Amino acid sequence: MDADVVVVGAGPVGLLLAAELELAGAQALVVERLAEPSREPRARGVGPLAAEALQRRGLGARLDAFHPRGRADRARDHGSEKGHFGWIHKIDQEMQDEPHRTGVLIAQPDLERVLAEHLDRLGGKALRAHQVTALEEDGDGVTVVCGAPGGELRLRAAYVVGCDGGRSTVRKLAGFPFPGTGPLMTARRADADVLCPAGLPPVGRTPTGTLFHAPGAVGTFDFEEAEVDPRSPVTTRELEASLCRVAGTEVTVTALRGATRFTDQARLVPSYRLGRVLLAGDAAHVHSPNGGQGLTLGLLDAANLGWKLAAAVDGRPGLLDSYTAERRPAAEAVLHNTRAQSALMRPGPHTDALRDIVAELMDLPDVNRYFGRMLNGLGTRYPLPEAGPDAHPAVGTHCPDLVLTAPRTGGADRAAGASLYALTERGGSVLVHTDGAGLPPTAVEREGTDRESPDRESAVTVVRVGAIGGGELSAVLLRPDGVVAWAAAAGAPADPAGLDRALRTWCAPV
Ligand SMILES: Cc1cc2nc3c(=O)[nH]c(=O)nc-3n(C[C@H](O)[C@H](O)[C@H](O)COP(=O)(O)OP(=O)(O)OC[C@H]3O[C@@H](n4cnc5c(N)ncnc54)[C@H](O)[C@@H]3O)c2cc1C
């Protein structure tokens, strides 16, 4: 084997997946067709769940440094600090249930650089200028065939994961179906100078689409055109034609420095795994970028898959099926709301009327929270099969960072850091408990040992603390992806059988 897992694509999802595999003890090899990282301006940032996934790996401060600039850029381009649904900018962070759980605004190329450095620190390897052209799967593994500068290269691994974007070669080679809906509109974003003798209409809706312009930049959401070849570069002529259609007046492009095009087609694979081939990120799901959810979705795929696939490499494939079961519904929800946003952006007086009504509804605090929760994904709750009906409501959700207070007596020197996420940087599961939880000795016998000598059988860091967060919980078990596998409410009986089931299911899988 050349690696345990070949990860195809050094986009943000492939880079994070490779890092998560390395953290969980599997050797990952990334192959990327581009010789140099792309500078294409795509996502402006990540939502709260992806931001937290990166904070759990110690990348929080690095990302935060980019946030003020990203925030100013977005406010300038959107004309608002608020989040939007179908470009109705009314989602107010202060009105949300958990306003402190926010995303981070960082341009995608900067994020990719941070992730590449993170992977490098963990010892992960990436081969650039290697384009995957064929896959050969057999009972023991997969051979990945790449076109490389020195000729064809054949790489052998136990698994291959396609993180190779919306036009995924891996998805096509492995025969994954990709059903969904075609595009209603084509969007273009360009760094360009334009001349418009009649004067450009104001930014916003027009009778044929939506128009954006700022000094040196233009964009359209164009609902009135035949499909273009998505692989062809955006030309001056094409941009001009779209600007004329959407602005409803003559527009000349006098300088084009760079442009991107995307559509709102929405497609999703029925299963994220076929044998030894898996998909993550845009390779598994595509949809319009409205609401800025695609990158977060893909990064959470990576966080969900890394440790499960590492266990499979280690001969314990029992968790792999939970990957599709947990992540596909999250993607379905995003496809659903982006389709609704496209419908709300269609031109015409009927949509204008509908938008007015939605905009008024968004002023109601409950409705504002409804839209906020839909787009930030904080309502995501995986149905963990081993958790009974009486499981704590936090089980299956992604745990925010919580302040941990050191215990007052005994064990203080090996007690908690200031934050729960400080315990998650090296991967593995984390069990944090107070004495009040009254956990049985079997659950805590490994306390204080695993951080120094984690092993693959039960990579659980057990830490005794004085208090967790605001004191609502007496114990919490986090999976390596930050999902609450088990929790006990302070003052309630702790349910050690539930803890035992969670430990056996997620921390010592077969
Ligand atoms: C214009 C635009 C704006 C967007 N805005 C937002 C936003 O605001 N918020 C948001 O969350 N998302 C946004 N998105 C979506 C976001 O960019 C994607 O969800 C994200 O890039 C997905 O990451 P990925 O790693 O899955 O795929 P990609 O970033 O596409 O990376 C795939 C990688 O695989 C490589 N590759 C492809 N084929 C092969 C092959 N055969 N062999 C080897 N390597 C290969 C590619 O070169 C690439 O580096 C936007 C997208 C676009 C196009």
Short mmCIF file of N, CA and C in Angstrom, two decimals, residues 309-424:
data_model
loop_
_atom_site.label_atom_id
_atom_site.label_comp_id
_atom_site.label_asym_id
_atom_site.label_seq_id
_atom_site.Cartn_x
_atom_site.Cartn_y
_atom_site.Cartn_z
N LEU A 309 -13.30 6.37 9.09
CA LEU A 309 -12.53 5.68 8.05
C LEU A 309 -11.21 5.17 8.63
N ALA A 310 -10.62 5.92 9.56
CA ALA A 310 -9.39 5.45 10.20
C ALA A 310 -9.65 4.15 10.96
N ALA A 311 -10.82 4.06 11.61
CA ALA A 311 -11.16 2.81 12.31
C ALA A 311 -11.33 1.68 11.30
N ALA A 312 -11.93 1.98 10.13
CA ALA A 312 -12.10 0.95 9.10
C ALA A 312 -10.75 0.47 8.59
N VAL A 313 -9.82 1.41 8.40
CA VAL A 313 -8.47 1.04 7.97
C VAL A 313 -7.84 0.10 8.98
N ASP A 314 -8.19 0.32 10.23
CA ASP A 314 -7.66 -0.48 11.33
C ASP A 314 -8.41 -1.81 11.47
N GLY A 315 -9.24 -2.12 10.50
CA GLY A 315 -9.97 -3.40 10.53
C GLY A 315 -11.29 -3.34 11.25
N ARG A 316 -11.79 -2.13 11.54
CA ARG A 316 -13.07 -2.00 12.27
C ARG A 316 -14.01 -1.10 11.44
N PRO A 317 -14.66 -1.70 10.41
CA PRO A 317 -15.45 -0.87 9.49
C PRO A 317 -16.86 -0.57 9.98
N GLY A 318 -17.18 -0.96 11.24
CA GLY A 318 -18.56 -0.89 11.73
C GLY A 318 -19.20 0.49 11.72
N LEU A 319 -18.38 1.54 11.73
CA LEU A 319 -18.96 2.90 11.80
C LEU A 319 -19.22 3.51 10.42
N LEU A 320 -18.71 2.86 9.36
CA LEU A 320 -18.74 3.53 8.05
C LEU A 320 -20.16 3.82 7.55
N ASP A 321 -21.10 2.90 7.85
CA ASP A 321 -22.46 3.14 7.36
C ASP A 321 -23.08 4.38 7.99
N SER A 322 -22.64 4.73 9.18
CA SER A 322 -23.23 5.90 9.84
C SER A 322 -22.83 7.19 9.11
N TYR A 323 -21.81 7.12 8.25
CA TYR A 323 -21.38 8.33 7.53
C TYR A 323 -22.50 8.84 6.62
N THR A 324 -23.01 7.99 5.75
CA THR A 324 -24.12 8.43 4.89
C THR A 324 -25.35 8.74 5.74
N ALA A 325 -25.62 7.88 6.72
CA ALA A 325 -26.84 8.05 7.53
C ALA A 325 -26.85 9.41 8.23
N GLU A 326 -25.67 9.88 8.65
CA GLU A 326 -25.62 11.15 9.38
C GLU A 326 -25.49 12.36 8.45
N ARG A 327 -24.69 12.21 7.41
CA ARG A 327 -24.38 13.39 6.61
C ARG A 327 -25.36 13.65 5.47
N ARG A 328 -25.99 12.60 4.94
CA ARG A 328 -26.87 12.85 3.80
C ARG A 328 -28.08 13.71 4.17
N PRO A 329 -28.74 13.47 5.31
CA PRO A 329 -29.86 14.34 5.65
C PRO A 329 -29.46 15.82 5.78
N ALA A 330 -28.25 16.07 6.26
CA ALA A 330 -27.79 17.47 6.38
C ALA A 330 -27.68 18.08 4.99
N ALA A 331 -27.18 17.31 4.02
CA ALA A 331 -27.07 17.83 2.65
C ALA A 331 -28.46 18.01 2.03
N GLU A 332 -29.35 17.05 2.30
CA GLU A 332 -30.71 17.17 1.76
C GLU A 332 -31.36 18.46 2.23
N ALA A 333 -31.15 18.79 3.49
CA ALA A 333 -31.75 20.01 4.05
C ALA A 333 -31.20 21.25 3.35
N VAL A 334 -29.90 21.24 3.04
CA VAL A 334 -29.30 22.39 2.35
C VAL A 334 -29.83 22.49 0.91
N LEU A 335 -29.91 21.36 0.22
CA LEU A 335 -30.46 21.40 -1.15
C LEU A 335 -31.87 21.98 -1.13
N HIS A 336 -32.64 21.55 -0.14
CA HIS A 336 -34.03 21.99 -0.03
C HIS A 336 -34.10 23.50 0.14
N ASN A 337 -33.30 24.05 1.08
CA ASN A 337 -33.44 25.49 1.32
C ASN A 337 -32.82 26.33 0.20
N THR A 338 -31.81 25.77 -0.51
CA THR A 338 -31.26 26.55 -1.63
C THR A 338 -32.24 26.54 -2.81
N ARG A 339 -32.99 25.43 -2.98
CA ARG A 339 -34.03 25.44 -4.04
C ARG A 339 -35.08 26.50 -3.71
N ALA A 340 -35.45 26.58 -2.43
CA ALA A 340 -36.44 27.59 -2.04
C ALA A 340 -35.90 29.00 -2.29
N GLN A 341 -34.60 29.19 -2.04
CA GLN A 341 -34.02 30.52 -2.28
C GLN A 341 -34.04 30.87 -3.76
N SER A 342 -33.76 29.87 -4.62
CA SER A 342 -33.82 30.13 -6.07
C SER A 342 -35.24 30.52 -6.47
N ALA A 343 -36.22 29.81 -5.92
CA ALA A 343 -37.62 30.13 -6.25
C ALA A 343 -37.94 31.56 -5.84
N LEU A 344 -37.39 31.97 -4.70
CA LEU A 344 -37.65 33.33 -4.18
C LEU A 344 -36.90 34.40 -4.96
N MET A 345 -35.96 33.97 -5.77
CA MET A 345 -35.18 34.95 -6.54
C MET A 345 -35.61 35.05 -7.98
N ARG A 346 -36.57 34.20 -8.39
CA ARG A 346 -37.05 34.29 -9.78
C ARG A 346 -37.60 35.69 -10.02
N PRO A 347 -37.36 36.21 -11.22
CA PRO A 347 -37.91 37.54 -11.48
C PRO A 347 -39.43 37.50 -11.66
N GLY A 348 -40.05 38.65 -11.57
CA GLY A 348 -41.48 38.73 -11.87
C GLY A 348 -42.30 39.23 -10.70
N PRO A 349 -43.48 39.78 -10.99
CA PRO A 349 -44.31 40.41 -9.95
C PRO A 349 -44.83 39.41 -8.92
N HIS A 350 -45.04 38.15 -9.32
CA HIS A 350 -45.53 37.17 -8.35
C HIS A 350 -44.48 36.91 -7.28
N THR A 351 -43.22 36.78 -7.74
CA THR A 351 -42.15 36.56 -6.75
C THR A 351 -41.94 37.83 -5.92
N ASP A 352 -42.07 39.00 -6.55
CA ASP A 352 -41.94 40.25 -5.78
C ASP A 352 -42.91 40.24 -4.60
N ALA A 353 -44.16 39.82 -4.88
CA ALA A 353 -45.18 39.80 -3.82
C ALA A 353 -44.80 38.80 -2.73
N LEU A 354 -44.33 37.63 -3.17
CA LEU A 354 -43.94 36.60 -2.19
C LEU A 354 -42.77 37.09 -1.33
N ARG A 355 -41.81 37.75 -1.96
CA ARG A 355 -40.66 38.27 -1.21
C ARG A 355 -41.10 39.29 -0.16
N ASP A 356 -42.05 40.14 -0.53
CA ASP A 356 -42.52 41.14 0.44
C ASP A 356 -43.07 40.43 1.68
N ILE A 357 -43.83 39.37 1.43
CA ILE A 357 -44.45 38.66 2.56
C ILE A 357 -43.38 37.96 3.41
N VAL A 358 -42.43 37.28 2.74
CA VAL A 358 -41.36 36.60 3.50
C VAL A 358 -40.55 37.64 4.28
N ALA A 359 -40.27 38.78 3.65
CA ALA A 359 -39.48 39.82 4.33
C ALA A 359 -40.20 40.31 5.58
N GLU A 360 -41.51 40.48 5.48
CA GLU A 360 -42.27 40.91 6.67
C GLU A 360 -42.25 39.85 7.76
N LEU A 361 -42.40 38.60 7.33
CA LEU A 361 -42.38 37.51 8.33
C LEU A 361 -41.05 37.45 9.06
N MET A 362 -39.97 37.75 8.33
CA MET A 362 -38.64 37.65 8.94
C MET A 362 -38.43 38.67 10.05
N ASP A 363 -39.31 39.66 10.14
CA ASP A 363 -39.21 40.61 11.25
C ASP A 363 -39.70 39.99 12.56
N LEU A 364 -40.47 38.89 12.46
CA LEU A 364 -40.93 38.22 13.69
C LEU A 364 -39.77 37.43 14.29
N PRO A 365 -39.48 37.61 15.58
CA PRO A 365 -38.29 36.97 16.15
C PRO A 365 -38.25 35.45 15.93
N ASP A 366 -39.37 34.77 16.09
CA ASP A 366 -39.36 33.31 15.91
C ASP A 366 -39.02 32.94 14.47
N VAL A 367 -39.54 33.72 13.53
CA VAL A 367 -39.28 33.43 12.11
C VAL A 367 -37.81 33.74 11.80
N ASN A 368 -37.32 34.82 12.35
CA ASN A 368 -35.91 35.16 12.15
C ASN A 368 -35.01 34.03 12.65
N ARG A 369 -35.37 33.48 13.82
CA ARG A 369 -34.60 32.36 14.38
C ARG A 369 -34.74 31.12 13.49
N TYR A 370 -35.94 30.92 12.95
CA TYR A 370 -36.18 29.77 12.09
C TYR A 370 -35.23 29.81 10.88
N PHE A 371 -35.15 30.98 10.23
CA PHE A 371 -34.27 31.09 9.07
C PHE A 371 -32.80 30.99 9.50
N GLY A 372 -32.47 31.61 10.63
CA GLY A 372 -31.09 31.56 11.11
C GLY A 372 -30.64 30.12 11.36
N ARG A 373 -31.52 29.35 12.03
CA ARG A 373 -31.18 27.96 12.36
C ARG A 373 -31.07 27.13 11.08
N MET A 374 -31.92 27.43 10.12
CA MET A 374 -31.89 26.69 8.86
C MET A 374 -30.53 26.86 8.17
N LEU A 375 -30.03 28.08 8.16
CA LEU A 375 -28.81 28.35 7.41
C LEU A 375 -27.54 28.07 8.20
N ASN A 376 -27.60 28.21 9.54
CA ASN A 376 -26.35 27.97 10.28
C ASN A 376 -26.18 26.50 10.67
N GLY A 377 -27.20 25.70 10.49
CA GLY A 377 -27.07 24.26 10.70
C GLY A 377 -27.02 23.84 12.16
N LEU A 378 -27.18 24.80 13.10
CA LEU A 378 -27.03 24.44 14.52
C LEU A 378 -28.12 23.49 14.99
N GLY A 379 -29.20 23.39 14.23
CA GLY A 379 -30.26 22.44 14.60
C GLY A 379 -29.94 21.01 14.19
N THR A 380 -28.81 20.79 13.52
CA THR A 380 -28.45 19.43 13.08
C THR A 380 -28.36 18.49 14.28
N ARG A 381 -29.11 17.40 14.23
CA ARG A 381 -29.04 16.42 15.33
C ARG A 381 -29.05 15.03 14.71
N TYR A 382 -27.91 14.32 14.84
CA TYR A 382 -27.84 12.98 14.27
C TYR A 382 -28.65 12.03 15.16
N PRO A 383 -29.43 11.15 14.54
CA PRO A 383 -30.17 10.16 15.35
C PRO A 383 -29.25 9.00 15.71
N LEU A 384 -28.58 9.08 16.84
CA LEU A 384 -27.62 8.03 17.20
C LEU A 384 -28.40 6.77 17.61
N PRO A 385 -28.15 5.65 16.93
CA PRO A 385 -29.03 4.49 17.11
C PRO A 385 -28.98 3.88 18.51
N GLU A 386 -27.84 4.00 19.20
CA GLU A 386 -27.73 3.34 20.51
C GLU A 386 -28.33 4.19 21.63
N ALA A 387 -28.58 5.49 21.33
CA ALA A 387 -29.13 6.37 22.38
C ALA A 387 -30.63 6.09 22.49
N GLY A 388 -31.06 5.80 23.66
CA GLY A 388 -32.47 5.47 23.86
C GLY A 388 -33.36 6.72 23.79
N PRO A 389 -34.67 6.53 23.95
CA PRO A 389 -35.59 7.66 23.88
C PRO A 389 -35.39 8.66 25.02
N ASP A 390 -34.77 8.20 26.11
CA ASP A 390 -34.57 9.11 27.25
C ASP A 390 -33.22 9.82 27.21
N ALA A 391 -32.52 9.69 26.09
CA ALA A 391 -31.19 10.31 26.01
C ALA A 391 -31.31 11.82 26.22
N HIS A 392 -30.26 12.42 26.77
CA HIS A 392 -30.21 13.87 26.96
C HIS A 392 -30.43 14.56 25.60
N PRO A 393 -31.17 15.70 25.58
CA PRO A 393 -31.45 16.35 24.30
C PRO A 393 -30.21 16.79 23.52
N ALA A 394 -29.07 16.92 24.20
CA ALA A 394 -27.86 17.33 23.48
C ALA A 394 -27.26 16.19 22.67
N VAL A 395 -27.67 14.96 22.95
CA VAL A 395 -27.06 13.81 22.26
C VAL A 395 -27.37 13.89 20.77
N GLY A 396 -26.32 13.73 19.95
CA GLY A 396 -26.47 13.82 18.50
C GLY A 396 -26.20 15.21 17.95
N THR A 397 -26.12 16.21 18.83
CA THR A 397 -25.82 17.58 18.36
C THR A 397 -24.31 17.84 18.44
N HIS A 398 -23.87 18.88 17.75
CA HIS A 398 -22.46 19.28 17.86
C HIS A 398 -22.31 20.15 19.09
N CYS A 399 -21.35 19.80 19.93
CA CYS A 399 -21.21 20.51 21.22
C CYS A 399 -20.43 21.81 21.02
N PRO A 400 -20.95 22.91 21.52
CA PRO A 400 -20.14 24.15 21.48
C PRO A 400 -18.98 24.04 22.46
N ASP A 401 -18.06 24.96 22.37
CA ASP A 401 -16.98 24.98 23.36
C ASP A 401 -17.59 25.36 24.71
N LEU A 402 -17.11 24.71 25.77
CA LEU A 402 -17.66 24.97 27.10
C LEU A 402 -16.50 25.27 28.04
N VAL A 403 -16.73 26.19 28.96
CA VAL A 403 -15.71 26.49 29.96
C VAL A 403 -15.70 25.35 30.98
N LEU A 404 -14.52 24.85 31.31
CA LEU A 404 -14.39 23.78 32.30
C LEU A 404 -13.71 24.36 33.53
N THR A 405 -14.29 24.09 34.67
CA THR A 405 -13.73 24.57 35.93
C THR A 405 -12.99 23.42 36.59
N ALA A 406 -11.81 23.71 37.13
CA ALA A 406 -11.02 22.64 37.76
C ALA A 406 -11.71 22.16 39.03
N PRO A 407 -11.54 20.89 39.39
CA PRO A 407 -12.15 20.38 40.61
C PRO A 407 -11.52 21.02 41.83
N ARG A 408 -12.35 21.19 42.88
CA ARG A 408 -11.85 21.89 44.06
C ARG A 408 -10.91 21.01 44.89
N THR A 409 -11.20 19.72 44.95
CA THR A 409 -10.36 18.85 45.78
C THR A 409 -9.89 17.65 44.95
N GLY A 410 -8.64 17.25 45.19
CA GLY A 410 -8.12 16.02 44.58
C GLY A 410 -8.05 16.11 43.08
N GLY A 411 -6.99 15.56 42.53
CA GLY A 411 -6.87 15.46 41.08
C GLY A 411 -6.74 16.79 40.37
N ALA A 412 -6.56 17.86 41.14
CA ALA A 412 -6.57 19.17 40.51
C ALA A 412 -5.45 19.33 39.49
N ASP A 413 -4.31 18.68 39.75
CA ASP A 413 -3.18 18.91 38.86
C ASP A 413 -3.36 18.28 37.48
N ARG A 414 -4.25 17.33 37.34
CA ARG A 414 -4.46 16.82 35.99
C ARG A 414 -5.86 17.19 35.49
N ALA A 415 -6.36 18.24 36.04
CA ALA A 415 -7.73 18.63 35.71
C ALA A 415 -7.78 19.38 34.39
N ALA A 416 -8.96 19.86 34.12
CA ALA A 416 -9.27 20.40 32.81
C ALA A 416 -8.46 21.63 32.44
N GLY A 417 -8.38 21.87 31.13
CA GLY A 417 -7.93 23.16 30.65
C GLY A 417 -9.09 24.11 30.84
N ALA A 418 -8.94 25.32 30.32
CA ALA A 418 -10.00 26.29 30.51
C ALA A 418 -11.18 26.01 29.61
N SER A 419 -10.94 25.22 28.55
CA SER A 419 -12.02 25.04 27.60
C SER A 419 -12.10 23.58 27.15
N LEU A 420 -13.32 23.17 26.83
CA LEU A 420 -13.52 21.81 26.36
C LEU A 420 -12.74 21.56 25.08
N TYR A 421 -12.75 22.54 24.18
CA TYR A 421 -12.07 22.33 22.90
C TYR A 421 -10.55 22.18 23.05
N ALA A 422 -10.00 22.70 24.18
CA ALA A 422 -8.57 22.52 24.39
C ALA A 422 -8.23 21.03 24.54
N LEU A 423 -9.23 20.23 24.89
CA LEU A 423 -8.99 18.80 25.06
C LEU A 423 -9.15 18.00 23.77
N THR A 424 -9.55 18.68 22.70
CA THR A 424 -9.90 17.95 21.48
C THR A 424 -8.87 18.10 20.36
#
